[in-house]
Amino acid sequence: MSDYIHPQRDAEFVLNELVQFDQLCKATGQDEVNAELASVILTEAGKLGNGVLAPLNKVGDLNHPTLVDIDGQSGVESGVRETAGFADAYREYMDGGWSSLTGAEEFGGQNLPNVLGTAVNEIWQSANLAFALCPLLGQGAIESISHHGSDQLKQAYLPKMISGEWTGTMNLTEPDAGTDLAAVKTKAVPVNDHYLITGQKIFITWGDHQMTDNIVHLVLARLPDAPAGVKGISLFVVPKFMLDEQGNPAQRNDAYAVSLEHKLGIHGSPTCVMSFGDNGGAVGYLVGEPNKGLAYMFTMMNHARQGVGLQGLAVSEASYQHALEYAKERIQGTQKDGSRYSIIKFPDVRRMLMQMKSSTEAMRALCLVASAEIDRGNSARVELLTPIVKGWVTELAQELTYLGVQIHGGMGFIEETGAAQFYRDARILTIYEGTTGIQGLDLVGRKTLANGGQHLAELLDEIAEGISRFEALGGQFDLAAQQCRIALENGIAARQWLLDNKQDLSAPGSASVSFMMLFGYLCGGWLMAKSALQAKAKLDAGEGDPEFLNTKLTSAQFFCEHMVPRTQSCLASIQAGSESIMKLDELQF
Amino acid sequence: MSDYIHPQRDAEFVLNELVQFDQLCKATGQDEVNAELASVILTEAGKLGNGVLAPLNKVGDLNHPTLVDIDGQSGVESGVRETAGFADAYREYMDGGWSSLTGAEEFGGQNLPNVLGTAVNEIWQSANLAFALCPLLGQGAIESISHHGSDQLKQAYLPKMISGEWTGTMNLTEPDAGTDLAAVKTKAVPVNDHYLITGQKIFITWGDHQMTDNIVHLVLARLPDAPAGVKGISLFVVPKFMLDEQGNPAQRNDAYAVSLEHKLGIHGSPTCVMSFGDNGGAVGYLVGEPNKGLAYMFTMMNHARQGVGLQGLAVSEASYQHALEYAKERIQGTQKDGSRYSIIKFPDVRRMLMQMKSSTEAMRALCLVASAEIDRGNSARVELLTPIVKGWVTELAQELTYLGVQIHGGMGFIEETGAAQFYRDARILTIYEGTTGIQGLDLVGRKTLANGGQHLAELLDEIAEGISRFEALGGQFDLAAQQCRIALENGIAARQWLLDNKQDLSAPGSASVSFMMLFGYLCGGWLMAKSALQAKAKLDAGEGDPEFLNTKLTSAQFFCEHMVPRTQSCLASIQAGSESIMKLDELQF
């Protein structure tokens, strides 16, 4: 497991050939940033990921965090003890300046492009998903305060959160309020300049630990006079330790982890039940205006959801490397001359490896292209791509990590092998930050029907243009281009079906996940087609490494021939509509 | 988890309407067996499954078997201690006569039809997969001895194995010999009337336990003068305790479990490393003739592989029931009048539930229809359907148990909920008894190309006849029948492609898994279409429970509209051929 190596060449290929990184930096006024700097940064990040975080991945899986709960007499602070070794790794991560990469300059950040932060983040997530969740969620807390907090809150919290000295958490879910945040019950009562928060939150990732000397909880709660439902939720900052006049952590706040979940995967990440106000109320500070908490959550949702999509890519890449190594080493067949060979010679093993390899490349392309749209401020496109990145990439990650186990045969089922951990860790990705069902609904509803399908039409036009160029390539890409053309037509038909059937209130929901998956495969095909075009152009111009570029051509060919045709069955399911989905009454199930 | 209830009505529907159980019993000369008796047997089995085995399912997941290894001084016998409670459950299972259901009458068996045994076996596997593996593998040992053993071996072992007083194991795999049995190294040296066996076997399910007073190991090993490769493997009976002159277990044999695997799932089933002959050699008895071990394995493979396919159905059914209960109880949405409702109202949750419900019904239909072909002695059809049952059902089970977790949202990832256990347990099913890749190769090679596609053509003709009748139904089935027709054409095209492309040596292997999956969905659609035809006929005749029969109509409609179209992407992948799969050299991965 410590053998993970960041596929830097592919990341740079996507940055340079699909994202046009240099151009992006110029266009966004970051003249001093360019591909060369990105390459140096990725190399350095790779060292930390490969050398420090990856070796702790299995350690965290086996040695879960524990909750120490000793009464006050002993003088031992109760709370979560993270896996041994994680605190040192976190210190290296922080000291290397990795926490502040994309942070705002005025609060000590390095202000690098979001897309570069995303490319670097892939490394942390591949190396150690459980560890890397901590800064990923901290990023959400930073954004909440950055966009909506008062100057006072920003000055007090952002510098240390951006530097990584303090981590941040997101406290949304309650036992009866998961996807349905309207049901949030946690209370906030105003007292002088602050509020007293009482309530319980569940599924709080990295809700407590000892790696830093403070933790900043962002908490959704209701004011006493708040309207019912989602329009009555406010957002609060609740630090683990309140700050003294110098801004340093001082008095312990009334916010505690009271239990840890026993989970299928990401064992190294403590998932806490957090209790606020058991001893009178946790001190909290209102972020922005009252009753706008939900809207504030939405502003950072694109970032967080793209981050989880990226986790899908990252865990698939790690699983692929693990399986590839096994396939090369595992001797199984005997040739006629008695010599033996490894299982990578078998066509079906190759089929699985190609599926993993080409799909991770397509995912990487989509993740970075979508991330760069945030830099470009292309908000319509960001809105549209985000549920596809979150939904499609994480769903496909299930299949890829499944194949990672399958390639190992019986050894894959044995935990010591390590393949099963990627499979278990990946399983959370289609659930948290909005399930796949929520991503599908978001795509068909707010991102498509709400604008009459206009944004999707613009994307389809751009895809059509790319596919036309792909068709002109010819040769080994004839079938690949033909499949992309069919997928495009399927995408056009799906959009039209959605617009034509919105009078059936169950139609969008029934079609939603197939709709989202269809556009995932279509976008993947489009970006792999673009990759092939760029690789071919470079080969023709005698630029770049021909070995890598030729590999990219085959990978693109495979993806378009074997994965893109899945849009067919997605479209069939969409067009079947809601009839047989909604027909049974509940007792008939 | 103890809430599993066997879906007896559906099992009986398949037995009566698709298998034509009464007719089958008459045709095979078992006049005293009929649907009425089957119903009584299923009801009684259901009580044991629901009441005794299911409540132990989670117990086994949490309390793994342990290996006790105490030196001889203490007087404690070393060996595996199974999960507490399993021995009592096993005693109830045996005392109820369940072990002998399909056993030969001359050795004390009840000689009931294989298909009825399969229907009953579904109950054990749904209730407790880890427990039920023990008799499932014992069945393989019984068959090996029944078909190939000497009369002496049969008389000595079969009565107690059929009664369940002794269990049986299959010892094939070695560290360097998994799928590739040519590499088996275990040795057998003749001494008087027996052989001394030395060697190590891995992945031996239920290789040791204390539930019975003997265990009969079937072991593949090589004689001193055996030819290399698969033509030099012989099969031996190696009892844990050798028999005295009265045929009772006496002296301990030199065959020990030396370690247990730490697995992703089926924790309640001990997976042993077995060591034979560490103290001079384990006494073994040759089954049949020397060097024919592999052929003997193949004779029971259909049964064992169909048994694992059935496990895919069984764990999916259990997962479905668990998810359905949650979907009905989990309150999430709020209606305009402020009243709240459960998540089963949401179209996307219904889509997942319908996918689970209709797919388990299609799987059940295929498992029982294939099993009945064994009773009918229709060996060509058995050979053809077996890799589809094993491959397709277990692959689809991965998706269904995945959805079982997904419906639970965040709770699905928490182990206490129980949904994750089905997902983890299911993961072995596409691996053992031949991976999915092996099933695909078996289907395209020995089962199709080897007979020029004749057997597949006969199946396609029968499917065509069923689909023509389905098309005539009309009404709610217009689209469903249309999708079945397309799937049939895809099946015909896939067969033709395979026959046309066999000159490319990599083509069958490249296409194999997609080919197998295509025929799985096609067979599922065909049998659900037949189910709809039968249900419609009964409704029209005023027979049966209209509520159940109408539910079956919707289930069939859903399966044909939403699942059957997947044959499209399977065919596209098949027809893309081996080019982009085989193109990269190993270093390019």
mmCIF file of C-alpha atoms in Angstrom, chain B residues 304-519:
data_model
loop_
_atom_site.group_PDB
_atom_site.id
_atom_site.type_symbol
_atom_site.label_atom_id
_atom_site.label_comp_id
_atom_site.label_asym_id
_atom_site.label_seq_id
_atom_site.Cartn_x
_atom_site.Cartn_y
_atom_site.Cartn_z
ATOM 1 C CA ALA B 304 -21.292 -26.191 -6.864
ATOM 2 C CA ARG B 305 -21.325 -23.267 -9.271
ATOM 3 C CA GLN B 306 -25.091 -23.182 -9.411
ATOM 4 C CA GLY B 307 -24.959 -23.246 -5.608
ATOM 5 C CA VAL B 308 -22.805 -20.121 -5.536
ATOM 6 C CA GLY B 309 -25.104 -18.431 -8.042
ATOM 7 C CA LEU B 310 -27.929 -19.214 -5.671
ATOM 8 C CA GLN B 311 -25.967 -17.546 -2.886
ATOM 9 C CA GLY B 312 -25.975 -14.405 -5.033
ATOM 10 C CA LEU B 313 -29.755 -14.522 -5.193
ATOM 11 C CA ALA B 314 -30.016 -15.328 -1.487
ATOM 12 C CA VAL B 315 -27.844 -12.507 -0.188
ATOM 13 C CA SER B 316 -29.576 -10.060 -2.556
ATOM 14 C CA GLU B 317 -32.967 -11.097 -1.214
ATOM 15 C CA ALA B 318 -31.810 -10.607 2.374
ATOM 16 C CA SER B 319 -30.313 -7.232 1.488
ATOM 17 C CA TYR B 320 -33.528 -6.216 -0.275
ATOM 18 C CA GLN B 321 -35.720 -7.057 2.692
ATOM 19 C CA HIS B 322 -33.403 -5.136 5.008
ATOM 20 C CA ALA B 323 -33.399 -2.065 2.743
ATOM 21 C CA LEU B 324 -37.148 -2.224 2.162
ATOM 22 C CA GLU B 325 -37.861 -2.167 5.873
ATOM 23 C CA TYR B 326 -35.612 0.864 6.266
ATOM 24 C CA ALA B 327 -37.198 2.654 3.295
ATOM 25 C CA LYS B 328 -40.621 2.204 4.804
ATOM 26 C CA GLU B 329 -39.602 3.364 8.275
ATOM 27 C CA ARG B 330 -37.137 6.126 7.581
ATOM 28 C CA ILE B 331 -38.919 9.458 7.802
ATOM 29 C CA GLN B 332 -37.199 12.082 5.722
ATOM 30 C CA GLY B 333 -39.501 14.329 3.698
ATOM 31 C CA THR B 334 -42.023 16.916 4.817
ATOM 32 C CA GLN B 335 -45.225 17.458 2.879
ATOM 33 C CA LYS B 336 -46.799 20.859 2.333
ATOM 34 C CA ASP B 337 -49.267 20.294 5.158
ATOM 35 C CA GLY B 338 -46.329 19.659 7.508
ATOM 36 C CA SER B 339 -46.884 15.896 7.756
ATOM 37 C CA ARG B 340 -43.801 13.803 7.188
ATOM 38 C CA TYR B 341 -43.302 10.742 5.051
ATOM 39 C CA SER B 342 -40.864 7.924 4.568
ATOM 40 C CA ILE B 343 -38.242 7.700 1.845
ATOM 41 C CA ILE B 344 -40.075 4.953 -0.052
ATOM 42 C CA LYS B 345 -42.150 7.787 -1.556
ATOM 43 C CA PHE B 346 -39.135 9.130 -3.445
ATOM 44 C CA PRO B 347 -38.915 7.973 -7.087
ATOM 45 C CA ASP B 348 -35.185 7.305 -6.908
ATOM 46 C CA VAL B 349 -35.568 5.139 -3.784
ATOM 47 C CA ARG B 350 -38.358 3.265 -5.564
ATOM 48 C CA ARG B 351 -36.119 2.864 -8.593
ATOM 49 C CA MET B 352 -33.514 1.203 -6.370
ATOM 50 C CA LEU B 353 -36.087 -0.980 -4.617
ATOM 51 C CA MET B 354 -37.640 -2.056 -7.925
ATOM 52 C CA GLN B 355 -34.197 -2.862 -9.236
ATOM 53 C CA MET B 356 -33.569 -5.064 -6.202
ATOM 54 C CA LYS B 357 -37.012 -6.654 -6.175
ATOM 55 C CA SER B 358 -37.304 -7.415 -9.882
ATOM 56 C CA SER B 359 -33.708 -8.582 -10.169
ATOM 57 C CA THR B 360 -33.970 -11.021 -7.271
ATOM 58 C CA GLU B 361 -37.100 -12.418 -8.895
ATOM 59 C CA ALA B 362 -35.306 -12.822 -12.211
ATOM 60 C CA MET B 363 -32.357 -14.450 -10.449
ATOM 61 C CA ARG B 364 -34.663 -16.831 -8.579
ATOM 62 C CA ALA B 365 -36.335 -17.794 -11.841
ATOM 63 C CA LEU B 366 -33.008 -18.495 -13.507
ATOM 64 C CA CYS B 367 -31.528 -20.377 -10.527
ATOM 65 C CA LEU B 368 -34.507 -22.694 -10.196
ATOM 66 C CA VAL B 369 -34.969 -23.238 -13.932
ATOM 67 C CA ALA B 370 -31.285 -24.137 -14.285
ATOM 68 C CA SER B 371 -31.447 -26.383 -11.245
ATOM 69 C CA ALA B 372 -34.462 -28.240 -12.638
ATOM 70 C CA GLU B 373 -32.510 -29.003 -15.806
ATOM 71 C CA ILE B 374 -30.249 -31.115 -13.592
ATOM 72 C CA ASP B 375 -33.307 -33.124 -12.523
ATOM 73 C CA ARG B 376 -34.358 -33.437 -16.141
ATOM 74 C CA GLY B 377 -30.917 -34.714 -17.069
ATOM 75 C CA ASN B 378 -30.805 -32.035 -19.765
ATOM 76 C CA SER B 379 -27.041 -31.884 -19.609
ATOM 77 C CA ALA B 380 -26.383 -29.608 -22.578
ATOM 78 C CA ARG B 381 -28.680 -26.975 -21.099
ATOM 79 C CA VAL B 382 -27.195 -27.447 -17.616
ATOM 80 C CA GLU B 383 -23.712 -26.930 -19.011
ATOM 81 C CA LEU B 384 -24.809 -23.794 -20.827
ATOM 82 C CA LEU B 385 -26.770 -22.173 -18.012
ATOM 83 C CA THR B 386 -24.322 -22.914 -15.204
ATOM 84 C CA PRO B 387 -21.726 -20.217 -16.009
ATOM 85 C CA ILE B 388 -24.575 -17.727 -16.517
ATOM 86 C CA VAL B 389 -26.103 -18.615 -13.161
ATOM 87 C CA LYS B 390 -22.745 -18.418 -11.417
ATOM 88 C CA GLY B 391 -21.415 -15.396 -13.316
ATOM 89 C CA TRP B 392 -24.398 -13.154 -13.896
ATOM 90 C CA VAL B 393 -26.261 -13.758 -10.650
ATOM 91 C CA THR B 394 -23.208 -13.152 -8.482
ATOM 92 C CA GLU B 395 -22.164 -10.055 -10.437
ATOM 93 C CA LEU B 396 -25.659 -8.603 -10.227
ATOM 94 C CA ALA B 397 -25.663 -9.443 -6.507
ATOM 95 C CA GLN B 398 -22.799 -6.969 -6.080
ATOM 96 C CA GLU B 399 -24.927 -4.171 -7.483
ATOM 97 C CA LEU B 400 -28.006 -5.158 -5.512
ATOM 98 C CA THR B 401 -26.269 -5.402 -2.147
ATOM 99 C CA TYR B 402 -24.605 -2.086 -3.040
ATOM 100 C CA LEU B 403 -28.068 -0.578 -3.494
ATOM 101 C CA GLY B 404 -29.105 -2.165 -0.204
ATOM 102 C CA VAL B 405 -26.444 -0.051 1.481
ATOM 103 C CA GLN B 406 -27.255 3.012 -0.638
ATOM 104 C CA ILE B 407 -30.933 3.046 0.366
ATOM 105 C CA HIS B 408 -29.791 3.348 3.984
ATOM 106 C CA GLY B 409 -27.860 6.546 3.233
ATOM 107 C CA GLY B 410 -25.263 7.352 5.880
ATOM 108 C CA MET B 411 -26.610 4.606 8.139
ATOM 109 C CA GLY B 412 -25.631 2.053 5.504
ATOM 110 C CA PHE B 413 -21.965 2.782 6.116
ATOM 111 C CA ILE B 414 -22.332 2.136 9.864
ATOM 112 C CA GLU B 415 -21.742 -1.536 10.611
ATOM 113 C CA GLU B 416 -24.387 -1.759 13.343
ATOM 114 C CA THR B 417 -27.090 -1.193 10.723
ATOM 115 C CA GLY B 418 -26.356 -4.569 9.144
ATOM 116 C CA ALA B 419 -26.705 -3.509 5.491
ATOM 117 C CA ALA B 420 -22.939 -3.500 5.019
ATOM 118 C CA GLN B 421 -22.629 -7.146 6.053
ATOM 119 C CA PHE B 422 -24.619 -8.333 3.045
ATOM 120 C CA TYR B 423 -22.403 -6.166 0.838
ATOM 121 C CA ARG B 424 -19.213 -7.584 2.357
ATOM 122 C CA ASP B 425 -20.463 -11.166 2.388
ATOM 123 C CA ALA B 426 -21.555 -10.942 -1.256
ATOM 124 C CA ARG B 427 -18.092 -9.847 -2.355
ATOM 125 C CA ILE B 428 -16.663 -13.387 -2.301
ATOM 126 C CA LEU B 429 -19.304 -14.751 -4.646
ATOM 127 C CA THR B 430 -17.747 -13.543 -7.886
ATOM 128 C CA ILE B 431 -14.435 -15.040 -6.803
ATOM 129 C CA TYR B 432 -14.801 -18.535 -5.364
ATOM 130 C CA GLU B 433 -15.809 -21.623 -7.350
ATOM 131 C CA GLY B 434 -14.264 -19.929 -10.389
ATOM 132 C CA THR B 435 -14.097 -16.156 -10.816
ATOM 133 C CA THR B 436 -16.422 -14.273 -13.123
ATOM 134 C CA GLY B 437 -13.623 -14.307 -15.682
ATOM 135 C CA ILE B 438 -13.550 -18.106 -15.532
ATOM 136 C CA GLN B 439 -17.330 -18.284 -15.966
ATOM 137 C CA GLY B 440 -17.088 -16.047 -19.018
ATOM 138 C CA LEU B 441 -14.342 -18.191 -20.536
ATOM 139 C CA ASP B 442 -16.306 -21.342 -19.775
ATOM 140 C CA LEU B 443 -19.372 -19.931 -21.536
ATOM 141 C CA VAL B 444 -17.601 -18.730 -24.677
ATOM 142 C CA GLY B 445 -15.229 -21.690 -24.872
ATOM 143 C CA ARG B 446 -16.391 -25.082 -23.671
ATOM 144 C CA LYS B 447 -20.069 -24.195 -23.712
ATOM 145 C CA THR B 448 -20.309 -22.349 -27.025
ATOM 146 C CA LEU B 449 -17.343 -22.525 -29.392
ATOM 147 C CA ALA B 450 -16.755 -26.195 -28.563
ATOM 148 C CA ASN B 451 -20.151 -27.121 -30.023
ATOM 149 C CA GLY B 452 -20.174 -24.533 -32.780
ATOM 150 C CA GLY B 453 -22.702 -22.467 -30.889
ATOM 151 C CA GLN B 454 -25.359 -25.153 -31.269
ATOM 152 C CA HIS B 455 -26.480 -25.250 -27.632
ATOM 153 C CA LEU B 456 -26.716 -21.491 -27.492
ATOM 154 C CA ALA B 457 -28.730 -21.456 -30.719
ATOM 155 C CA GLU B 458 -31.217 -23.865 -29.171
ATOM 156 C CA LEU B 459 -31.575 -21.641 -26.124
ATOM 157 C CA LEU B 460 -32.016 -18.590 -28.346
ATOM 158 C CA ASP B 461 -34.784 -20.374 -30.257
ATOM 159 C CA GLU B 462 -36.602 -21.121 -27.035
ATOM 160 C CA ILE B 463 -36.174 -17.535 -25.866
ATOM 161 C CA ALA B 464 -37.462 -16.272 -29.230
ATOM 162 C CA GLU B 465 -40.606 -18.318 -28.829
ATOM 163 C CA GLY B 466 -41.194 -16.887 -25.338
ATOM 164 C CA ILE B 467 -40.617 -13.333 -26.469
ATOM 165 C CA SER B 468 -43.025 -13.720 -29.394
ATOM 166 C CA ARG B 469 -45.730 -14.704 -26.955
ATOM 167 C CA PHE B 470 -44.741 -11.788 -24.716
ATOM 168 C CA GLU B 471 -45.083 -9.373 -27.631
ATOM 169 C CA ALA B 472 -48.630 -10.590 -28.144
ATOM 170 C CA LEU B 473 -49.565 -9.540 -24.603
ATOM 171 C CA GLY B 474 -49.557 -5.856 -25.490
ATOM 172 C CA GLY B 475 -50.829 -3.123 -23.190
ATOM 173 C CA GLN B 476 -48.480 -2.326 -20.326
ATOM 174 C CA PHE B 477 -45.887 -4.664 -21.856
ATOM 175 C CA ASP B 478 -45.368 -2.965 -25.216
ATOM 176 C CA LEU B 479 -42.078 -1.346 -24.293
ATOM 177 C CA ALA B 480 -40.996 -4.298 -22.155
ATOM 178 C CA ALA B 481 -41.490 -6.717 -25.048
ATOM 179 C CA GLN B 482 -39.730 -4.360 -27.418
ATOM 180 C CA GLN B 483 -36.701 -4.300 -25.109
ATOM 181 C CA CYS B 484 -36.720 -8.093 -24.890
ATOM 182 C CA ARG B 485 -36.801 -8.316 -28.676
ATOM 183 C CA ILE B 486 -33.779 -6.014 -28.921
ATOM 184 C CA ALA B 487 -32.000 -8.079 -26.278
ATOM 185 C CA LEU B 488 -32.716 -11.249 -28.214
ATOM 186 C CA GLU B 489 -31.280 -9.703 -31.360
ATOM 187 C CA ASN B 490 -28.254 -8.643 -29.331
ATOM 188 C CA GLY B 491 -27.856 -12.220 -28.119
ATOM 189 C CA ILE B 492 -28.045 -13.551 -31.652
ATOM 190 C CA ALA B 493 -25.511 -10.964 -32.803
ATOM 191 C CA ALA B 494 -23.156 -11.758 -29.915
ATOM 192 C CA ARG B 495 -23.208 -15.466 -30.724
ATOM 193 C CA GLN B 496 -22.547 -14.745 -34.370
ATOM 194 C CA TRP B 497 -19.704 -12.370 -33.538
ATOM 195 C CA LEU B 498 -18.068 -15.018 -31.384
ATOM 196 C CA LEU B 499 -18.290 -17.647 -34.129
ATOM 197 C CA ASP B 500 -16.990 -15.185 -36.717
ATOM 198 C CA ASN B 501 -14.029 -13.975 -34.671
ATOM 199 C CA LYS B 502 -12.541 -17.086 -33.174
ATOM 200 C CA GLN B 503 -9.494 -16.805 -35.388
ATOM 201 C CA ASP B 504 -8.394 -13.928 -33.128
ATOM 202 C CA LEU B 505 -7.093 -15.885 -30.136
ATOM 203 C CA SER B 506 -7.693 -12.972 -27.786
ATOM 204 C CA ALA B 507 -11.247 -12.348 -28.965
ATOM 205 C CA PRO B 508 -13.141 -14.911 -26.863
ATOM 206 C CA GLY B 509 -11.327 -13.890 -23.688
ATOM 207 C CA SER B 510 -11.777 -10.191 -24.367
ATOM 208 C CA ALA B 511 -15.493 -10.578 -24.966
ATOM 209 C CA SER B 512 -16.173 -13.290 -22.424
ATOM 210 C CA VAL B 513 -17.513 -11.411 -19.418
ATOM 211 C CA SER B 514 -19.662 -9.034 -21.485
ATOM 212 C CA PHE B 515 -20.926 -12.078 -23.387
ATOM 213 C CA MET B 516 -21.867 -13.847 -20.173
ATOM 214 C CA MET B 517 -23.534 -10.735 -18.750
ATOM 215 C CA LEU B 518 -25.492 -10.186 -21.973
ATOM 216 C CA PHE B 519 -26.949 -13.684 -21.772
#
